[in-house]
mmCIF file of C-alpha atoms and ligand atoms in Angstrom:
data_model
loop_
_atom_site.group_PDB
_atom_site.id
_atom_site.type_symbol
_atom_site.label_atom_id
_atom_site.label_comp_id
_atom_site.label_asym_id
_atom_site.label_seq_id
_atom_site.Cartn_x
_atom_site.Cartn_y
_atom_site.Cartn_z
ATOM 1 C CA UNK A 21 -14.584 4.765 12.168
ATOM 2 C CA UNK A 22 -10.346 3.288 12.589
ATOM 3 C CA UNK A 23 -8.854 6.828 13.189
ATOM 4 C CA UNK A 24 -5.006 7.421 13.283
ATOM 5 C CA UNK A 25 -5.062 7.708 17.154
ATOM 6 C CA UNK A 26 -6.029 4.085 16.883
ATOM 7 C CA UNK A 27 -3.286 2.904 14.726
ATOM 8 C CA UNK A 28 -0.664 4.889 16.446
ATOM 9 C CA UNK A 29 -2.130 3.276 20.009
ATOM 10 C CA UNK A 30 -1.601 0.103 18.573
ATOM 11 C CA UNK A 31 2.164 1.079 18.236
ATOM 12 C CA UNK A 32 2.199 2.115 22.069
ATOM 13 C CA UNK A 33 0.290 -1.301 23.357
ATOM 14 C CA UNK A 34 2.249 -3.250 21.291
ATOM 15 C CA UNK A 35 -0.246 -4.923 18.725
ATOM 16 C CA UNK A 36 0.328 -5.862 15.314
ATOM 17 C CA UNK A 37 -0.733 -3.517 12.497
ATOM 18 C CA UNK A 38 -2.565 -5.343 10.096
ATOM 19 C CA UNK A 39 -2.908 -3.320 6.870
ATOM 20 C CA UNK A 40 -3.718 -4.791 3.060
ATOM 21 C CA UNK A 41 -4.249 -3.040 -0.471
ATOM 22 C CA UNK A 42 -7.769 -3.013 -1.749
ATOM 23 C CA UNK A 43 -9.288 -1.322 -4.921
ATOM 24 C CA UNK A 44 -12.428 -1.947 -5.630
ATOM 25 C CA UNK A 45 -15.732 -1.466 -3.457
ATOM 26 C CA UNK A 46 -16.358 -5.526 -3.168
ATOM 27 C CA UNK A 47 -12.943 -6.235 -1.740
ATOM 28 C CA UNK A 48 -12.877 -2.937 0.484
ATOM 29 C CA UNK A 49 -16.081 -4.568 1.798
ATOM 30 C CA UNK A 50 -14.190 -8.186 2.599
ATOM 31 C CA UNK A 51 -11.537 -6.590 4.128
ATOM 32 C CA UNK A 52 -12.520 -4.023 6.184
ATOM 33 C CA UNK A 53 -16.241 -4.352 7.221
ATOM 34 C CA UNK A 54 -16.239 -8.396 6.945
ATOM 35 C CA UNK A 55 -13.060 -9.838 8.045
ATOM 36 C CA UNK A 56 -11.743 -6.524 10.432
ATOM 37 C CA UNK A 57 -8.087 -4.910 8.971
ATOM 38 C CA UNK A 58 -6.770 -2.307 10.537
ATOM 39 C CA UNK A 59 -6.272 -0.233 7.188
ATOM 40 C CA UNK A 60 -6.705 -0.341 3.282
ATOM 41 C CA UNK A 61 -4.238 1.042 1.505
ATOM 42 C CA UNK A 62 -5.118 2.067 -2.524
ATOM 43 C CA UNK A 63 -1.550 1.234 -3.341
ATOM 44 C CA UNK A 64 -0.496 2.276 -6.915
ATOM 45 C CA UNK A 65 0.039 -1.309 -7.216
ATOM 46 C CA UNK A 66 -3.302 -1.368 -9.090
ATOM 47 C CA UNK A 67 -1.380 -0.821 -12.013
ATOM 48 C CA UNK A 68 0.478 -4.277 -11.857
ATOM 49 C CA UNK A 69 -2.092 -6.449 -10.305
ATOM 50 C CA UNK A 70 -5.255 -5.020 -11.788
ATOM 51 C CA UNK A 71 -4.274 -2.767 -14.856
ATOM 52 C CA UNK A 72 -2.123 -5.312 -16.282
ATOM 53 C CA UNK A 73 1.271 -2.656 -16.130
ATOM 54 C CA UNK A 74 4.808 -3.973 -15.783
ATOM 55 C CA UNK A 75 5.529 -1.374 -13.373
ATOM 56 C CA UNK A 76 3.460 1.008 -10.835
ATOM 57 C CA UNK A 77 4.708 4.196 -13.362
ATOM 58 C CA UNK A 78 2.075 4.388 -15.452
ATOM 59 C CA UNK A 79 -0.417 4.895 -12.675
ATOM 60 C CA UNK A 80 -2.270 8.176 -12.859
ATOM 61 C CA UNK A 81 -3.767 10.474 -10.306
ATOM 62 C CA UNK A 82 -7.458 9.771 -11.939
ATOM 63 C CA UNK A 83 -6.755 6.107 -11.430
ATOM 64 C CA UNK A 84 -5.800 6.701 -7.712
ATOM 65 C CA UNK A 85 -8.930 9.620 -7.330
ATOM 66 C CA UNK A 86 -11.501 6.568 -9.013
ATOM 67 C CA UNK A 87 -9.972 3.651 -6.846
ATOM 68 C CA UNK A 88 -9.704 5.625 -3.691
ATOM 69 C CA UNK A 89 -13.810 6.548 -4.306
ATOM 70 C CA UNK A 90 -14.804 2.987 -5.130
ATOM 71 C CA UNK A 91 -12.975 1.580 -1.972
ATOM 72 C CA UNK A 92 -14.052 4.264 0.253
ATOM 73 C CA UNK A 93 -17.886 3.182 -1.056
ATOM 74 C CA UNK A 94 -17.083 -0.033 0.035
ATOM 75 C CA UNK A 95 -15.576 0.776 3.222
ATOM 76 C CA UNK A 96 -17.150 3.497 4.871
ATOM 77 C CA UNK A 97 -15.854 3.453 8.371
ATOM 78 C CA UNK A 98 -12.146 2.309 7.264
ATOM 79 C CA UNK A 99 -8.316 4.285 7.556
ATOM 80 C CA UNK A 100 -7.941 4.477 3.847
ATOM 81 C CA UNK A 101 -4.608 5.270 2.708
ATOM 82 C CA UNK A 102 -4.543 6.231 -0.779
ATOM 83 C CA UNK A 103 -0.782 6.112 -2.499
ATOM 84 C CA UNK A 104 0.104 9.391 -4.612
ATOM 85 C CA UNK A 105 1.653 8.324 -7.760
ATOM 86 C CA UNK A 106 4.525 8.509 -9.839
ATOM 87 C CA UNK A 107 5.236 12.398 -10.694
ATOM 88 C CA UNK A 108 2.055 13.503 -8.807
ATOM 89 C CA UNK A 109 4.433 15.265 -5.676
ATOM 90 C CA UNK A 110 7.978 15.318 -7.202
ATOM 91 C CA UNK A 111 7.529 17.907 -9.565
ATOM 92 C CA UNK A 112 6.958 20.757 -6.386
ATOM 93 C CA UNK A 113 4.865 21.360 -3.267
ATOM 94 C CA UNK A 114 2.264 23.394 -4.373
ATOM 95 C CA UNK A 115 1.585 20.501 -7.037
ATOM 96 C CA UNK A 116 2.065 17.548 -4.255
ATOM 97 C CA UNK A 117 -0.412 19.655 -1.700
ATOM 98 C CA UNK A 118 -3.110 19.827 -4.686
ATOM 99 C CA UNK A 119 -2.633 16.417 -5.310
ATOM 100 C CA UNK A 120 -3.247 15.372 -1.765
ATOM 101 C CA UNK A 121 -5.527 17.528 -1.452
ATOM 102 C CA UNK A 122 -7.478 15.677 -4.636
ATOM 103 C CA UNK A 123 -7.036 12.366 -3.280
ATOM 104 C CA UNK A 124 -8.878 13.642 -0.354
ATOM 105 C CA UNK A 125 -11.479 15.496 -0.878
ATOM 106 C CA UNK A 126 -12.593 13.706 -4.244
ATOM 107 C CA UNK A 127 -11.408 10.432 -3.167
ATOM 108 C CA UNK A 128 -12.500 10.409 0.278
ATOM 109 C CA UNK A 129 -9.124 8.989 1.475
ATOM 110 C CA UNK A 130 -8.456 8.874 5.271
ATOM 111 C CA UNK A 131 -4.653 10.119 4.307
ATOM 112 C CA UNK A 132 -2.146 10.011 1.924
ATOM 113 C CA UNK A 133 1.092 7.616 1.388
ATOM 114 C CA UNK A 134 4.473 9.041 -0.443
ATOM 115 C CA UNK A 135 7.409 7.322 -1.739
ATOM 116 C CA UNK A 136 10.952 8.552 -0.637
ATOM 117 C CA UNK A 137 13.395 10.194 1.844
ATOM 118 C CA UNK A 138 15.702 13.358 2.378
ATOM 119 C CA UNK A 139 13.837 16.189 0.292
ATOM 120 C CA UNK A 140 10.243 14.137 0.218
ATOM 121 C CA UNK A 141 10.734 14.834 4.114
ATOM 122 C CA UNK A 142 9.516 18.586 3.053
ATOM 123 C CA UNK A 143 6.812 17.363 1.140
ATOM 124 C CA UNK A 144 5.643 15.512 3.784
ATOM 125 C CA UNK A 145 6.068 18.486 6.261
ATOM 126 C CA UNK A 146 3.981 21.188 4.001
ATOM 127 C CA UNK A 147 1.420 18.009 3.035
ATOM 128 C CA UNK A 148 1.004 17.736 7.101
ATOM 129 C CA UNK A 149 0.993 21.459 7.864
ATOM 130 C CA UNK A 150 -2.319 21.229 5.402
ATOM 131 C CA UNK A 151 -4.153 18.890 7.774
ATOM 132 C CA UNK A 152 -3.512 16.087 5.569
ATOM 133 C CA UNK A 153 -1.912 12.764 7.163
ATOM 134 C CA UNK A 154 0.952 11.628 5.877
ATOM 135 C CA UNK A 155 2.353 8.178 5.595
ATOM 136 C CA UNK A 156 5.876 7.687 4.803
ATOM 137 C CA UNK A 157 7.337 4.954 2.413
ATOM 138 C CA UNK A 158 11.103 3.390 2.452
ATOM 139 C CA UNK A 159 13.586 0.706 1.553
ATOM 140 C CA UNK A 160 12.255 -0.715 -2.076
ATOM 141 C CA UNK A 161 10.506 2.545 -3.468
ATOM 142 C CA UNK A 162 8.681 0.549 -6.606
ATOM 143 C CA UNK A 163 8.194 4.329 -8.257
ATOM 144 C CA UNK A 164 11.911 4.099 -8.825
ATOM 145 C CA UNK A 165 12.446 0.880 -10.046
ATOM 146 C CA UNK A 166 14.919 2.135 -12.825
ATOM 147 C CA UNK A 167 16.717 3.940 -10.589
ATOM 148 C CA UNK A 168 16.993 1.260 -8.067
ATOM 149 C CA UNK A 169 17.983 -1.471 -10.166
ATOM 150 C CA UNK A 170 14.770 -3.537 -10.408
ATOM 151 C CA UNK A 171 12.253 -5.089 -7.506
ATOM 152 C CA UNK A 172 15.078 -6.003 -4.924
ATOM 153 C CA UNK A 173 16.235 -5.597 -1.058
ATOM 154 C CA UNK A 174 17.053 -2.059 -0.488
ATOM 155 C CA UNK A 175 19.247 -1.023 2.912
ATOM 156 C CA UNK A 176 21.988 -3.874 2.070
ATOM 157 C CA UNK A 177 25.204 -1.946 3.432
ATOM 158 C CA UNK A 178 26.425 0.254 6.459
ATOM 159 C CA UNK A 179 25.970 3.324 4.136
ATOM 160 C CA UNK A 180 22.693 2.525 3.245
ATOM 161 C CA UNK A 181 21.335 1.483 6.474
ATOM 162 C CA UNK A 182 22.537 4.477 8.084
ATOM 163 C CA UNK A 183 20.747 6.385 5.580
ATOM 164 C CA UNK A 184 17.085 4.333 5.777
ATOM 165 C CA UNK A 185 17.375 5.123 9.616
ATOM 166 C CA UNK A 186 18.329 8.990 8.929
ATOM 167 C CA UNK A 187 15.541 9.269 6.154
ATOM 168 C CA UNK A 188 13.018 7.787 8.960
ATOM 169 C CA UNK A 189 13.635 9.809 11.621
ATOM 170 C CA UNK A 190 13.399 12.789 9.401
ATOM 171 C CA UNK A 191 10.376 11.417 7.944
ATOM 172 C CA UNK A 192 9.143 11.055 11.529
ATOM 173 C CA UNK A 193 10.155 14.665 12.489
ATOM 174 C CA UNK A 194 8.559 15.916 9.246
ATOM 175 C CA UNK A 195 5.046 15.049 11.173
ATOM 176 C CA UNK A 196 4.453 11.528 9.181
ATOM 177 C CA UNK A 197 1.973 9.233 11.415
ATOM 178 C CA UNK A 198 3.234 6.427 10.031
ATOM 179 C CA UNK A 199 5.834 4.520 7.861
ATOM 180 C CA UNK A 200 5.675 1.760 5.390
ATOM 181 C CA UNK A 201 9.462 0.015 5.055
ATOM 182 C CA UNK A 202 9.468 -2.384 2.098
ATOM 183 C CA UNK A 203 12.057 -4.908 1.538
ATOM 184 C CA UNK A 204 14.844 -4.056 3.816
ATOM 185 C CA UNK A 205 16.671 -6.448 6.299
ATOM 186 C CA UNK A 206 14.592 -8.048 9.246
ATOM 187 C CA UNK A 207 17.373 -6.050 11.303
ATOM 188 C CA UNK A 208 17.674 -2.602 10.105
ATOM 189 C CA UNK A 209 13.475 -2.459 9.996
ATOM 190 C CA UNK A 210 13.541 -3.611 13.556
ATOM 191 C CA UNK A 211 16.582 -0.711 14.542
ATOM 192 C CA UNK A 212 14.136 2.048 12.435
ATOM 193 C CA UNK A 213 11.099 0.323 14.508
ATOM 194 C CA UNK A 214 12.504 0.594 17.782
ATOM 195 C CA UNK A 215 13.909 4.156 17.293
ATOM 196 C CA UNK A 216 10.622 5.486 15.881
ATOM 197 C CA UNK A 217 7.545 6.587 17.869
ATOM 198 C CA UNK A 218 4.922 6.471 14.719
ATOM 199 C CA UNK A 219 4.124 2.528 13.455
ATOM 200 C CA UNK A 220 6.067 1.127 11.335
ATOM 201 C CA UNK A 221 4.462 -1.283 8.811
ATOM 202 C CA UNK A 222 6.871 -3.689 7.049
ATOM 203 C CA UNK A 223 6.646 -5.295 3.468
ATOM 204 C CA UNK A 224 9.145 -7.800 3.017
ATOM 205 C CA UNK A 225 11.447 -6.598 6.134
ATOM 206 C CA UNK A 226 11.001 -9.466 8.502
ATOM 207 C CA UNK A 227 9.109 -9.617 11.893
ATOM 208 C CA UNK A 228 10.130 -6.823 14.544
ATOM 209 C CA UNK A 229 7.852 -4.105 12.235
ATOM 210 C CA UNK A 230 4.362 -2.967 13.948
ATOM 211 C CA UNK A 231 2.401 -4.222 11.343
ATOM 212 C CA UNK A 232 2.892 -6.011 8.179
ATOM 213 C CA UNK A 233 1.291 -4.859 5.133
ATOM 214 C CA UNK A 234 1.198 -7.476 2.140
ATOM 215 C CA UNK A 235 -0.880 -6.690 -1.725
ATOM 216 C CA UNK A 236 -4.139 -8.617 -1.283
ATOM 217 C CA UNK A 237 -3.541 -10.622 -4.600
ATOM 218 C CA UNK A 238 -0.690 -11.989 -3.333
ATOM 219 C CA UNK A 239 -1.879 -13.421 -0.337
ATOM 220 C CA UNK A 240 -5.383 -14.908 -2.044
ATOM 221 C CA UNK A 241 -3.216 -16.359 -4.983
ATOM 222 C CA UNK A 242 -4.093 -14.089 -7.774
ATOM 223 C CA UNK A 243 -0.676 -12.939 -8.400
ATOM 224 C CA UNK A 244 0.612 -16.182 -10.446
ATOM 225 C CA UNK A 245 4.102 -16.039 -10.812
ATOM 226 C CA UNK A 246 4.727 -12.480 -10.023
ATOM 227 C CA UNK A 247 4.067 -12.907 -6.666
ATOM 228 C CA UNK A 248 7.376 -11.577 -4.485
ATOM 229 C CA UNK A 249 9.126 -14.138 -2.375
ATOM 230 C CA UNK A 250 8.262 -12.939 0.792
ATOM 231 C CA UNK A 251 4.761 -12.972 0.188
ATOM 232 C CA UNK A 252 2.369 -15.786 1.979
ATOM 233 C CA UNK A 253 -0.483 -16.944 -0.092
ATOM 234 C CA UNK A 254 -3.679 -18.817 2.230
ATOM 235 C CA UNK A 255 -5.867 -19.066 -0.343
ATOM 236 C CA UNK A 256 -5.970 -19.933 -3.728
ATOM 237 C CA UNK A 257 -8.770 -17.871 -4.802
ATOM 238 C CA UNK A 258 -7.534 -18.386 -9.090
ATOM 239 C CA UNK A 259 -7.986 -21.860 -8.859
ATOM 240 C CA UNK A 260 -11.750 -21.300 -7.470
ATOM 241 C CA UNK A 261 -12.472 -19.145 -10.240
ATOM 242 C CA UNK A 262 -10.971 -20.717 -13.406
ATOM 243 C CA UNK A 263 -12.828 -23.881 -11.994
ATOM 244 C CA UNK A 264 -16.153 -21.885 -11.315
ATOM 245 C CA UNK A 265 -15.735 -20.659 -14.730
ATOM 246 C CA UNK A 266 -14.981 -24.130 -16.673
ATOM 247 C CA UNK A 267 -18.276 -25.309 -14.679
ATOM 248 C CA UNK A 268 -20.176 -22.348 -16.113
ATOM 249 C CA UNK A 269 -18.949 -22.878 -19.359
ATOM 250 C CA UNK A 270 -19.604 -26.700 -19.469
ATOM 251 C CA UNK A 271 -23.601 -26.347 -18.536
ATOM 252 C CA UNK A 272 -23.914 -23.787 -21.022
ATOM 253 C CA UNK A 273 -22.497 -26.172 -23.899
ATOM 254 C CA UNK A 274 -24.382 -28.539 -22.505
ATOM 255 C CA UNK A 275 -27.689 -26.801 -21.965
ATOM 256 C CA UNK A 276 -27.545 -27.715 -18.263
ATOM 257 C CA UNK A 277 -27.857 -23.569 -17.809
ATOM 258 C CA UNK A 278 -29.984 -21.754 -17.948
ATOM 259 C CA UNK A 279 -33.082 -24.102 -16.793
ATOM 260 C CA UNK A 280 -35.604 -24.207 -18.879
HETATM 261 O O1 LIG B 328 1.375 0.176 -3.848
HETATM 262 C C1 LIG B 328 1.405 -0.637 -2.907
HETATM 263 O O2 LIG B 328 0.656 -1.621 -2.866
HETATM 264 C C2 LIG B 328 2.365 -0.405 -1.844
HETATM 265 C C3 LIG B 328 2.611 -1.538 -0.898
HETATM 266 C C4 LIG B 328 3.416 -2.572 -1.583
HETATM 267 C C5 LIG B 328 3.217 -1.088 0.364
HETATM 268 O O3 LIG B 328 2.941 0.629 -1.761
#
């Protein structure tokens, strides 16, 4: 069983963080189990790459509770990180601790992931004082696309880099074990890296992070064209099956399958 005390002692030997988004049992399996990650995360992303949403907004606790299970099924032994969603801690702490506590104890997550700085940091504090890990999220928060001004690089003045590195440490002193930063500059993640003692997994935010973290689809070419910039795709796993499937489809119109 990958425990947080493993993730975090990562951090102090200096080894990358390798941590991916799975959904499903099957892939959980692949990841984890087969080919060794460090830790799953159920990222509300499963509402763009698997429910077919334009944003993550639409993505409901039930859909996080039903993920979480099927990946935990498939990964018994992993750090599973399951991402609360859009409006499911915002609205106040006794609703954010319930909701963690859901995610939990009926999806079998390892811990919890929340979007946001300054007042999330007391969230995250009563979440912790619950015996529920924490991790934190910063930079691009996808939950507030709208407010943000669409998918793009977060942290890109003095003012706002002073505030990403404020928000961290306070997410840091709030009792968060770790911290995902998502599309800031390679520079300010590697100040917020240096200055933190928790791991610091970057998305988009150049090399000096602890870890990376990157949505499976991306990297095994089932994101087509929506697949960010940053992203690095070694496989393309779409081609395999629309060519698996046009072979299918060919014997059966030919008779070729089933045998006789
Ligand atoms: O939902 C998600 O997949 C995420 C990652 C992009 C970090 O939050």
């Amino acid at each position: 069983m990958t425990r947080i005390s493993d993730i975090q002692a990562k951090k102090a030997r200096g080894g990358k963080i390798v941590m991916l988004t799975a959904y499903d049992a099957w892939m959980a399996r692949l990841l984890a189990a087969d080919a060794g990650v460090d830790m799953l995360l159920v990222g509300d992303s499963v509402g763009m790459v698997e429910l077919g949403y334009e944003t993550t907004l639409p993505v409901t606790m039930s859909d996080m509770v039903r993920h979480t299970r099927a990946v935990r099924a498939g990964a018994p032994e992993a750090l599973i990180v399951a991402d609360m969603p859009f409006l499911s801690h915002q609205i106040g702490i006794t609703q954010a601790m319930r909701n963690a506590g859901r995610l939990m104890q009926q999806g079998a997550a390892s811990a919890v992931k929340l979007e946001g700085g300054g007042p999330a940091a007391a969230t995250v504090e009563r979440i912790v004082s619950s015996g529920i890990p924490v991790m934190g999220h910063l930079g691009l928060l996808p939950q507030s696309v709208h407010q943000q001004g669409g998918f793009r690089r977060q942290a890109t003045n003095p003012e706002a880099q002073l505030q990403l590195v404020a928000d961290s440490v306070a997410l840091e002193n709030a009792g968060a074990f770790a911290l995902v930063i998502e599309c800031v500059p390679a520079d300010v993640a590697g100040e917020v890296t240096r200055r933190l003692h928790i791991p610091v997994i970057g998305i988009g935010s150049g090399p000096d992070c602890d870890g990376q973290v990157l949505v499976t689809h991306d990297i095994l070419g089932l994101s087509g064209d929506a697949k960010p910039p940053f992203a690095r795709q070694y496989v393309d796993v779409g081609r395999a099956i629309r060519d698996a499937v046009k072979c299918f489809s060919a014997d059966v119109r030919s008779g070729a399958f089933p045998h006789a």
